[in-house]
Amino acid sequence: MMNSFKNSFKNTAPLDFSISDHRQQFQKAIEKWQAKLPLEIPLVIDNKKITSSKTFKRENPSYPSKTVAIVSQADKVACDQAISGALKQFPFWSQAPIEQRCHLLTSLADKMEKHRYTLAALQTLEVGKNWPSADADVCEAIDFCRYYAGEMLKLKTPQLTDSILGEESFYSWQARGLSLVIAPWNFPLAILTGMTTASLVTGNTTLIKPAEQSSAVAYKLMELLMECGLPPGVVQFLPGTGEETGAYLVSQKETEMIAFTGSKEVGCAILEKSHQVSSKRNKLKKCVVEMGGKNAIIVDDSADLDIAVEGVLESAFGFQGQKCSACSRAIVAKTIEKPFTERLVSALESLTIGPVEKPENRIGPVVDITAVQKNTRYIKEGKKTSCLVSKEKPLPEEGYFINPVIFNNVPSDSPLLKEEIFGPVLVLIPFTDLDEAIDIANDTEFALTGAFYSRSPERIEKIKKKFQVGNLYINRNCTGAIVKRHPFGGFKMSGLGHKAGGPDYLIQFMNPKVITENTVRRGFSPHLFKD
Amino acid sequence: MRGGVTILKTLKNETLKNEQDTLLKMGTELFGTLKELQKNPLNKKWWYENIMQWTLANPNFKTALFRFVDVFPSLSKKKDIPLFFKEYLKANNLIPPFLRAGINLLPSSLLSLLISKHTKEIAHLFIAGETPSDILPVLKKIRKNNNAFTIDLLGEATLSEEEARLYQNRYITIMEQMYKQKWNHNPLTDKAENGEYLPVANLSLKITSLESQILTVAWEESKKRLKNKLRILFQKAVDTNTFINIDMEQYKYKTLTLELFKELVSEPAFKYYPHFGLVIQAYLKDALEDLRTFSKFLRNHSSPIHIRLVKGAYWDYELIHSRQNNWPCPVYLNKWESDINFEKCATFILQNYPRLRLAVGSHNIRSITHALHLSQQLNIPKKALEIQTLYGMADAINACLSQNGWRVRQYCPIGAPIPGMAYLVRRLLENTANESFIQSWQNTKNNIADMLKPPAPPPSGI
């Protein structure tokens, strides 16, 4: 069984919604949750559930009058308790046999797959993901578990650095210590699971600070981990606000590393705090951060418009643009700008907006009232300075719905071109020659994803060399990275170049240790005896 | 007891042998002159034939050329044409010798003209025209050659409601235009087995053209919307005496297509109209089961339904899509498996005559002969079934069949260059697949007996 996951990793098959049984089970799962709401989400410290007096409510973004969860907040006392418990468990966990830690991950994967409808349906209610997107997120979470388990086994055996007489030098990896995982709400199970399992399987005891908007989904991870026999104190579940719980945890000196996925602003604040060297704090915390993007798709005049229009539509408006990989700029060849824009605008108009419990709604709500306000601000700005080409439709009365928008003729100094909006706002930019398009695409502080639609082999080669992003896609959309197939992560202000779901991710969570032994005693070395 | 079993087995083997003998006899009668007919290339096809020969030997060239053909219509700048052509063929010295001199010596503008001209000519071999008025002379010529026709409207992918509406209007327009035509009644093509005249106008619809981004996850809603749109077209068909065929597309839409077809034809306005048809794809493992279920449904239905049996045109897509998702593959992986399934499905359809009517959508003379031979054995009148071939690809086969009194219907695509090219690339791919029937027929010295053998796995060791 241990060998079975070494090289046989296979991505989890998504649900096939053309099969009526899959649709029915999903519908049932939604109804089951609806009957249970609101959920009470506790802290979990040393595997004990603790309800705190201070709580916050999380509403269903499609129906904000309905409360999905009442979440306990972890205060300083709880955090300190959690940290102390996790520190105590570190020696045990870091020295546990690697197979045991890997087994935890594969058990977790099996449980998640068994409960996939339950896990996905909760996402539909808590963060507004439509059925296929919610299922895709659960698949990704399962993939992370299985993939990292396999990768960790590969790292188990120390590697001989070189073959030399009289000396043995081995390269090995060891856990860092206590790690802090700060997770986002937009891939509420997948990214949280990815960071947490990476931290766990490499031997670190882990504090989880989930996003406020997805604490219920995050809590399911904690529950499943405990069901898999997670020893108490190895993972501490600490929901709360970013400003209070998150900030406090980041500032604690006991953590050796922080794994963060979220906005550039918060990510930079974490990086700054973690690298402060003073007499009080003599540690350099390792940070694995994935921050954001202002991702561009370039559409050449030789592109197949059928797939380019569909690809830009999906990349810009899938999950209402709330993905770090989402396309927010479409850079289109001037000669095809008109037909492309027309087809894109009509295609967008044909997508129905409404609550995502109903599978016919392609565009759901944005995640909370702050997102509504933020998007509205940018859209207002766009209407003042640029040209709105998309049509606005009547919106449902209740819910955090906003009309997805497409702008062109955007002035070059507009924040719409520079700042990450994280919503369904797309900007169209024309270009005449490809070098111009590449310059525009690279003219951003971010470098996360990008795509190029073209049928010219030479232009494709050029783009491959010059388009500066961590994940570049040719003739397909720039979202939907799959574990192992598309290791995900960017550089510049998007991150430090670490790629989740790839072969280099786990080593970020460990310290390398080279042990060199002089094997010569009294002039004799065992190597010489060998033959 | 053992003796008895052996006798039965021998009898069975003899019966099979007799069947194969009569099938062989029939096939030879029908297609004996096929090779001769195909040996006279029309002048305008010379470039096409050379290209086809070259592609067989050079898969890289084939990929490059077909990718060029695919992008060709969207090249708005004339100077791009030779640039792209060279880009695609430059790698690996892919330019065939009979083109090399031309490409290197001719000035760019002339090269551009030649490439455009030839590519367009190839397109016209397989695409009947761009608009309904273009196509009328083509249709009249087809009927003059004692063949019938069915029209397929090529178009860009429907990505919006606007595009869906336009497509729907195109279907309506063509039905109205066909209705206005005064067709000469041709008993060879138009008479059914009961002496009545079949509709001359015959139209194939694709459900994906009528709805932008069909969501199978929203099953009831999608079905409702599609039925509303199709209902308008079905009604128009009844009003204009047009035969309507619903095409089958990607596997993900198959169940939805079957379900909505059954529901629509059961509606009071349509249940007595005998001119509706559906496509079954023999490369699907589900095909026979789908036919059985469909046949059960027809027990309570008032009119016959015509089934166009085809192999299937989305094989690559289905394989890739199912592998990428880690789903079971819905299509047979081997050609001979599809061929066997084709014959099983044809058998089922014929055995369920008159509830089900067979249209053999194939260029494979074994598949065709098997179906026709079986229909004779089941005493089904010749005019109760037909063979459907692709316009421009099977002239010789069409001639052999119609001369022997079988109804042949040519599947004629109409469309603008860009969507036309997508269709063209698919056809070119089919015609040059190493396993394609046409290739094996043209390139081997096989005699007709070999070509008419039942499909079977290749002998092991190959």
PDB file of C-alpha atoms in Angstrom, chain B residues 41-252:
ATOM      1  CA  PRO B  41      -9.358  12.051 -61.075  1.00  0.00           C
ATOM      2  CA  LEU B  42     -10.992  15.251 -62.092  1.00  0.00           C
ATOM      3  CA  ASN B  43      -8.376  17.818 -62.875  1.00  0.00           C
ATOM      4  CA  LYS B  44      -9.137  20.066 -59.989  1.00  0.00           C
ATOM      5  CA  LYS B  45      -8.519  17.277 -57.554  1.00  0.00           C
ATOM      6  CA  TRP B  46      -4.879  16.660 -58.572  1.00  0.00           C
ATOM      7  CA  TRP B  47      -3.384  18.800 -55.822  1.00  0.00           C
ATOM      8  CA  TYR B  48      -5.651  17.256 -53.245  1.00  0.00           C
ATOM      9  CA  GLU B  49      -4.652  13.732 -54.211  1.00  0.00           C
ATOM     10  CA  ASN B  50      -0.958  14.540 -54.111  1.00  0.00           C
ATOM     11  CA  ILE B  51      -1.362  16.081 -50.698  1.00  0.00           C
ATOM     12  CA  MET B  52      -3.273  13.051 -49.464  1.00  0.00           C
ATOM     13  CA  GLN B  53      -0.502  10.733 -50.644  1.00  0.00           C
ATOM     14  CA  TRP B  54       2.153  12.827 -48.966  1.00  0.00           C
ATOM     15  CA  THR B  55       0.291  13.056 -45.680  1.00  0.00           C
ATOM     16  CA  LEU B  56       0.078   9.315 -45.391  1.00  0.00           C
ATOM     17  CA  ALA B  57       3.840   9.063 -45.322  1.00  0.00           C
ATOM     18  CA  ASN B  58       4.421  12.147 -43.189  1.00  0.00           C
ATOM     19  CA  PRO B  59       2.313  12.545 -40.057  1.00  0.00           C
ATOM     20  CA  ASN B  60       4.169  15.748 -39.123  1.00  0.00           C
ATOM     21  CA  PHE B  61       3.329  17.238 -42.477  1.00  0.00           C
ATOM     22  CA  LYS B  62      -0.245  16.223 -42.002  1.00  0.00           C
ATOM     23  CA  THR B  63      -0.488  17.982 -38.628  1.00  0.00           C
ATOM     24  CA  ALA B  64       1.220  21.076 -39.985  1.00  0.00           C
ATOM     25  CA  LEU B  65      -0.880  21.253 -43.111  1.00  0.00           C
ATOM     26  CA  PHE B  66      -4.162  20.735 -41.378  1.00  0.00           C
ATOM     27  CA  ARG B  67      -3.288  23.326 -38.761  1.00  0.00           C
ATOM     28  CA  PHE B  68      -2.548  25.719 -41.608  1.00  0.00           C
ATOM     29  CA  VAL B  69      -5.855  24.926 -43.265  1.00  0.00           C
ATOM     30  CA  ASP B  70      -7.550  25.538 -39.929  1.00  0.00           C
ATOM     31  CA  VAL B  71      -6.041  28.999 -39.437  1.00  0.00           C
ATOM     32  CA  PHE B  72      -6.179  30.011 -43.106  1.00  0.00           C
ATOM     33  CA  PRO B  73      -9.571  31.703 -43.224  1.00  0.00           C
ATOM     34  CA  SER B  74      -8.845  33.900 -40.229  1.00  0.00           C
ATOM     35  CA  LEU B  75      -5.720  35.365 -41.815  1.00  0.00           C
ATOM     36  CA  SER B  76      -6.953  38.795 -42.698  1.00  0.00           C
ATOM     37  CA  LYS B  77      -3.669  40.056 -44.094  1.00  0.00           C
ATOM     38  CA  LYS B  78      -2.800  38.516 -47.474  1.00  0.00           C
ATOM     39  CA  LYS B  79       0.910  38.695 -46.719  1.00  0.00           C
ATOM     40  CA  ASP B  80       0.351  36.527 -43.689  1.00  0.00           C
ATOM     41  CA  ILE B  81      -0.738  33.608 -45.834  1.00  0.00           C
ATOM     42  CA  PRO B  82       2.618  32.515 -47.246  1.00  0.00           C
ATOM     43  CA  LEU B  83       4.283  33.447 -43.938  1.00  0.00           C
ATOM     44  CA  PHE B  84       2.031  31.125 -42.016  1.00  0.00           C
ATOM     45  CA  PHE B  85       2.314  28.449 -44.673  1.00  0.00           C
ATOM     46  CA  LYS B  86       6.091  28.518 -44.399  1.00  0.00           C
ATOM     47  CA  GLU B  87       5.993  28.718 -40.613  1.00  0.00           C
ATOM     48  CA  TYR B  88       3.977  25.571 -40.407  1.00  0.00           C
ATOM     49  CA  LEU B  89       5.911  23.619 -42.981  1.00  0.00           C
ATOM     50  CA  LYS B  90       9.416  24.951 -42.338  1.00  0.00           C
ATOM     51  CA  ALA B  91      10.010  22.703 -39.395  1.00  0.00           C
ATOM     52  CA  ASN B  92      11.509  19.352 -40.223  1.00  0.00           C
ATOM     53  CA  ASN B  93      11.801  20.156 -43.842  1.00  0.00           C
ATOM     54  CA  LEU B  94       8.158  19.405 -44.282  1.00  0.00           C
ATOM     55  CA  ILE B  95       7.555  21.021 -47.599  1.00  0.00           C
ATOM     56  CA  PRO B  96       6.913  18.271 -50.117  1.00  0.00           C
ATOM     57  CA  PRO B  97       9.161  18.304 -53.202  1.00  0.00           C
ATOM     58  CA  PHE B  98       6.402  19.188 -55.618  1.00  0.00           C
ATOM     59  CA  LEU B  99       5.793  22.373 -53.631  1.00  0.00           C
ATOM     60  CA  ARG B 100       9.337  23.326 -52.694  1.00  0.00           C
ATOM     61  CA  ALA B 101      10.294  25.017 -55.949  1.00  0.00           C
ATOM     62  CA  GLY B 102       7.117  27.038 -55.961  1.00  0.00           C
ATOM     63  CA  ILE B 103       7.458  28.177 -52.389  1.00  0.00           C
ATOM     64  CA  ASN B 104      11.049  29.270 -52.769  1.00  0.00           C
ATOM     65  CA  LEU B 105      10.813  30.916 -56.148  1.00  0.00           C
ATOM     66  CA  LEU B 106       7.434  32.526 -56.359  1.00  0.00           C
ATOM     67  CA  PRO B 107       6.930  36.076 -55.178  1.00  0.00           C
ATOM     68  CA  SER B 108       4.967  36.321 -51.974  1.00  0.00           C
ATOM     69  CA  SER B 109       1.853  37.828 -53.523  1.00  0.00           C
ATOM     70  CA  LEU B 110       1.596  35.134 -56.165  1.00  0.00           C
ATOM     71  CA  LEU B 111       2.268  32.459 -53.600  1.00  0.00           C
ATOM     72  CA  SER B 112      -0.447  33.924 -51.455  1.00  0.00           C
ATOM     73  CA  LEU B 113      -2.852  33.786 -54.365  1.00  0.00           C
ATOM     74  CA  LEU B 114      -1.989  30.208 -55.243  1.00  0.00           C
ATOM     75  CA  ILE B 115      -2.265  28.974 -51.688  1.00  0.00           C
ATOM     76  CA  SER B 116      -5.587  30.763 -51.226  1.00  0.00           C
ATOM     77  CA  LYS B 117      -6.883  29.453 -54.507  1.00  0.00           C
ATOM     78  CA  HIS B 118      -5.953  25.860 -53.817  1.00  0.00           C
ATOM     79  CA  THR B 119      -7.162  25.920 -50.244  1.00  0.00           C
ATOM     80  CA  LYS B 120     -10.467  27.369 -51.372  1.00  0.00           C
ATOM     81  CA  GLU B 121     -10.685  24.770 -54.092  1.00  0.00           C
ATOM     82  CA  ILE B 122     -10.189  21.999 -51.618  1.00  0.00           C
ATOM     83  CA  ALA B 123     -12.878  23.560 -49.469  1.00  0.00           C
ATOM     84  CA  HIS B 124     -15.316  23.629 -52.373  1.00  0.00           C
ATOM     85  CA  LEU B 125     -14.831  19.972 -52.943  1.00  0.00           C
ATOM     86  CA  PHE B 126     -16.492  19.296 -49.619  1.00  0.00           C
ATOM     87  CA  ILE B 127     -18.540  22.339 -48.743  1.00  0.00           C
ATOM     88  CA  ALA B 128     -21.537  22.801 -50.986  1.00  0.00           C
ATOM     89  CA  GLY B 129     -21.677  26.568 -50.660  1.00  0.00           C
ATOM     90  CA  GLU B 130     -21.770  29.500 -48.354  1.00  0.00           C
ATOM     91  CA  THR B 131     -25.428  30.559 -48.482  1.00  0.00           C
ATOM     92  CA  PRO B 132     -28.733  28.836 -49.281  1.00  0.00           C
ATOM     93  CA  SER B 133     -28.777  30.490 -52.725  1.00  0.00           C
ATOM     94  CA  ASP B 134     -25.218  29.262 -53.458  1.00  0.00           C
ATOM     95  CA  ILE B 135     -26.257  25.786 -52.661  1.00  0.00           C
ATOM     96  CA  LEU B 136     -29.384  25.519 -54.840  1.00  0.00           C
ATOM     97  CA  PRO B 137     -27.543  24.703 -58.076  1.00  0.00           C
ATOM     98  CA  VAL B 138     -25.510  22.130 -56.170  1.00  0.00           C
ATOM     99  CA  LEU B 139     -28.652  20.510 -54.786  1.00  0.00           C
ATOM    100  CA  LYS B 140     -30.293  20.445 -58.187  1.00  0.00           C
ATOM    101  CA  LYS B 141     -27.229  18.754 -59.636  1.00  0.00           C
ATOM    102  CA  ILE B 142     -27.279  16.168 -56.862  1.00  0.00           C
ATOM    103  CA  ARG B 143     -30.908  15.365 -57.655  1.00  0.00           C
ATOM    104  CA  LYS B 144     -30.130  15.197 -61.345  1.00  0.00           C
ATOM    105  CA  ASN B 145     -27.669  12.443 -60.479  1.00  0.00           C
ATOM    106  CA  ASN B 146     -30.512  10.614 -58.776  1.00  0.00           C
ATOM    107  CA  ASN B 147     -29.321  11.304 -55.270  1.00  0.00           C
ATOM    108  CA  ALA B 148     -31.180  12.953 -52.427  1.00  0.00           C
ATOM    109  CA  PHE B 149     -29.703  15.499 -50.026  1.00  0.00           C
ATOM    110  CA  THR B 150     -29.611  16.580 -46.400  1.00  0.00           C
ATOM    111  CA  ILE B 151     -28.319  19.979 -45.406  1.00  0.00           C
ATOM    112  CA  ASP B 152     -26.035  20.765 -42.499  1.00  0.00           C
ATOM    113  CA  LEU B 153     -25.459  24.364 -41.491  1.00  0.00           C
ATOM    114  CA  LEU B 154     -21.876  25.025 -40.489  1.00  0.00           C
ATOM    115  CA  GLY B 155     -21.245  27.886 -38.162  1.00  0.00           C
ATOM    116  CA  GLU B 156     -19.101  29.279 -35.419  1.00  0.00           C
ATOM    117  CA  ALA B 157     -19.578  27.962 -31.925  1.00  0.00           C
ATOM    118  CA  THR B 158     -22.706  29.451 -30.391  1.00  0.00           C
ATOM    119  CA  LEU B 159     -21.432  31.414 -27.435  1.00  0.00           C
ATOM    120  CA  SER B 160     -24.343  33.744 -26.816  1.00  0.00           C
ATOM    121  CA  GLU B 161     -28.096  33.938 -27.066  1.00  0.00           C
ATOM    122  CA  GLU B 162     -27.637  36.365 -29.933  1.00  0.00           C
ATOM    123  CA  GLU B 163     -25.652  33.788 -31.872  1.00  0.00           C
ATOM    124  CA  ALA B 164     -28.206  31.098 -31.013  1.00  0.00           C
ATOM    125  CA  ARG B 165     -30.982  33.278 -32.383  1.00  0.00           C
ATOM    126  CA  LEU B 166     -29.086  33.892 -35.610  1.00  0.00           C
ATOM    127  CA  TYR B 167     -28.524  30.195 -36.045  1.00  0.00           C
ATOM    128  CA  GLN B 168     -32.177  29.445 -35.429  1.00  0.00           C
ATOM    129  CA  ASN B 169     -33.110  32.001 -38.082  1.00  0.00           C
ATOM    130  CA  ARG B 170     -30.752  30.372 -40.545  1.00  0.00           C
ATOM    131  CA  TYR B 171     -32.531  27.056 -40.037  1.00  0.00           C
ATOM    132  CA  ILE B 172     -35.918  28.711 -40.503  1.00  0.00           C
ATOM    133  CA  THR B 173     -34.773  30.593 -43.606  1.00  0.00           C
ATOM    134  CA  ILE B 174     -33.462  27.512 -45.268  1.00  0.00           C
ATOM    135  CA  MET B 175     -36.674  25.608 -44.589  1.00  0.00           C
ATOM    136  CA  GLU B 176     -38.672  28.461 -46.106  1.00  0.00           C
ATOM    137  CA  GLN B 177     -36.417  28.662 -49.148  1.00  0.00           C
ATOM    138  CA  MET B 178     -36.517  24.933 -49.770  1.00  0.00           C
ATOM    139  CA  TYR B 179     -40.295  25.040 -49.446  1.00  0.00           C
ATOM    140  CA  LYS B 180     -40.534  27.748 -52.118  1.00  0.00           C
ATOM    141  CA  GLN B 181     -38.576  25.634 -54.626  1.00  0.00           C
ATOM    142  CA  LYS B 182     -40.396  23.660 -57.232  1.00  0.00           C
ATOM    143  CA  TRP B 183     -38.657  20.332 -57.035  1.00  0.00           C
ATOM    144  CA  ASN B 184     -39.156  17.793 -59.756  1.00  0.00           C
ATOM    145  CA  HIS B 185     -40.413  14.633 -58.201  1.00  0.00           C
ATOM    146  CA  ASN B 186     -37.801  12.010 -58.816  1.00  0.00           C
ATOM    147  CA  PRO B 187     -39.189   8.565 -57.996  1.00  0.00           C
ATOM    148  CA  LEU B 188     -35.672   7.198 -57.683  1.00  0.00           C
ATOM    149  CA  THR B 189     -34.801   9.522 -54.835  1.00  0.00           C
ATOM    150  CA  ASP B 190     -38.118  10.576 -53.386  1.00  0.00           C
ATOM    151  CA  LYS B 191     -40.389   7.553 -53.338  1.00  0.00           C
ATOM    152  CA  ALA B 192     -40.719   5.687 -50.088  1.00  0.00           C
ATOM    153  CA  GLU B 193     -41.585   1.996 -49.882  1.00  0.00           C
ATOM    154  CA  ASN B 194     -45.286   2.713 -49.439  1.00  0.00           C
ATOM    155  CA  GLY B 195     -45.405   4.712 -52.676  1.00  0.00           C
ATOM    156  CA  GLU B 196     -45.634   8.073 -50.915  1.00  0.00           C
ATOM    157  CA  TYR B 197     -43.183  10.829 -51.612  1.00  0.00           C
ATOM    158  CA  LEU B 198     -40.592  11.684 -49.005  1.00  0.00           C
ATOM    159  CA  PRO B 199     -39.881  15.340 -48.310  1.00  0.00           C
ATOM    160  CA  VAL B 200     -37.261  16.671 -50.671  1.00  0.00           C
ATOM    161  CA  ALA B 201     -35.996  19.134 -48.099  1.00  0.00           C
ATOM    162  CA  ASN B 202     -34.001  17.408 -45.410  1.00  0.00           C
ATOM    163  CA  LEU B 203     -32.205  19.340 -42.669  1.00  0.00           C
ATOM    164  CA  SER B 204     -29.810  18.289 -39.930  1.00  0.00           C
ATOM    165  CA  LEU B 205     -29.776  20.286 -36.681  1.00  0.00           C
ATOM    166  CA  LYS B 206     -27.192  20.466 -33.949  1.00  0.00           C
ATOM    167  CA  ILE B 207     -28.514  21.310 -30.512  1.00  0.00           C
ATOM    168  CA  THR B 208     -25.304  23.130 -29.567  1.00  0.00           C
ATOM    169  CA  SER B 209     -26.010  25.628 -32.333  1.00  0.00           C
ATOM    170  CA  LEU B 210     -29.266  26.604 -30.641  1.00  0.00           C
ATOM    171  CA  GLU B 211     -28.075  27.244 -27.118  1.00  0.00           C
ATOM    172  CA  SER B 212     -24.981  28.944 -25.786  1.00  0.00           C
ATOM    173  CA  GLN B 213     -23.060  26.758 -23.372  1.00  0.00           C
ATOM    174  CA  ILE B 214     -25.484  23.997 -22.565  1.00  0.00           C
ATOM    175  CA  LEU B 215     -25.147  23.160 -18.891  1.00  0.00           C
ATOM    176  CA  THR B 216     -25.834  19.517 -18.229  1.00  0.00           C
ATOM    177  CA  VAL B 217     -25.562  20.355 -14.518  1.00  0.00           C
ATOM    178  CA  ALA B 218     -28.781  22.342 -14.943  1.00  0.00           C
ATOM    179  CA  TRP B 219     -30.550  19.475 -16.637  1.00  0.00           C
ATOM    180  CA  GLU B 220     -34.220  20.400 -16.424  1.00  0.00           C
ATOM    181  CA  GLU B 221     -33.607  24.043 -17.225  1.00  0.00           C
ATOM    182  CA  SER B 222     -31.361  23.230 -20.188  1.00  0.00           C
ATOM    183  CA  LYS B 223     -33.812  20.682 -21.520  1.00  0.00           C
ATOM    184  CA  LYS B 224     -36.689  23.130 -21.206  1.00  0.00           C
ATOM    185  CA  ARG B 225     -34.807  25.851 -23.056  1.00  0.00           C
ATOM    186  CA  LEU B 226     -33.695  23.524 -25.829  1.00  0.00           C
ATOM    187  CA  LYS B 227     -37.164  22.095 -26.280  1.00  0.00           C
ATOM    188  CA  ASN B 228     -38.607  25.586 -26.575  1.00  0.00           C
ATOM    189  CA  LYS B 229     -36.160  26.407 -29.327  1.00  0.00           C
ATOM    190  CA  LEU B 230     -36.460  23.103 -31.128  1.00  0.00           C
ATOM    191  CA  ARG B 231     -40.223  23.186 -30.953  1.00  0.00           C
ATOM    192  CA  ILE B 232     -40.240  26.234 -33.208  1.00  0.00           C
ATOM    193  CA  LEU B 233     -38.069  24.423 -35.721  1.00  0.00           C
ATOM    194  CA  PHE B 234     -40.072  21.214 -35.522  1.00  0.00           C
ATOM    195  CA  GLN B 235     -43.244  23.159 -36.159  1.00  0.00           C
ATOM    196  CA  LYS B 236     -41.643  24.880 -39.113  1.00  0.00           C
ATOM    197  CA  ALA B 237     -40.600  21.490 -40.434  1.00  0.00           C
ATOM    198  CA  VAL B 238     -44.154  20.195 -40.232  1.00  0.00           C
ATOM    199  CA  ASP B 239     -45.448  23.363 -41.932  1.00  0.00           C
ATOM    200  CA  THR B 240     -42.914  23.147 -44.772  1.00  0.00           C
ATOM    201  CA  ASN B 241     -42.833  19.356 -45.104  1.00  0.00           C
ATOM    202  CA  THR B 242     -39.142  19.227 -44.213  1.00  0.00           C
ATOM    203  CA  PHE B 243     -37.445  16.178 -42.779  1.00  0.00           C
ATOM    204  CA  ILE B 244     -35.616  17.110 -39.581  1.00  0.00           C
ATOM    205  CA  ASN B 245     -32.695  15.142 -38.268  1.00  0.00           C
ATOM    206  CA  ILE B 246     -31.099  15.817 -34.897  1.00  0.00           C
ATOM    207  CA  ASP B 247     -27.362  15.326 -35.081  1.00  0.00           C
ATOM    208  CA  MET B 248     -25.464  13.725 -32.255  1.00  0.00           C
ATOM    209  CA  GLU B 249     -22.436  15.594 -31.031  1.00  0.00           C
ATOM    210  CA  GLN B 250     -20.138  15.163 -28.052  1.00  0.00           C
ATOM    211  CA  TYR B 251     -20.850  12.373 -25.608  1.00  0.00           C
ATOM    212  CA  LYS B 252     -21.638  14.788 -22.798  1.00  0.00           C
TER     213      LYS B 252
END
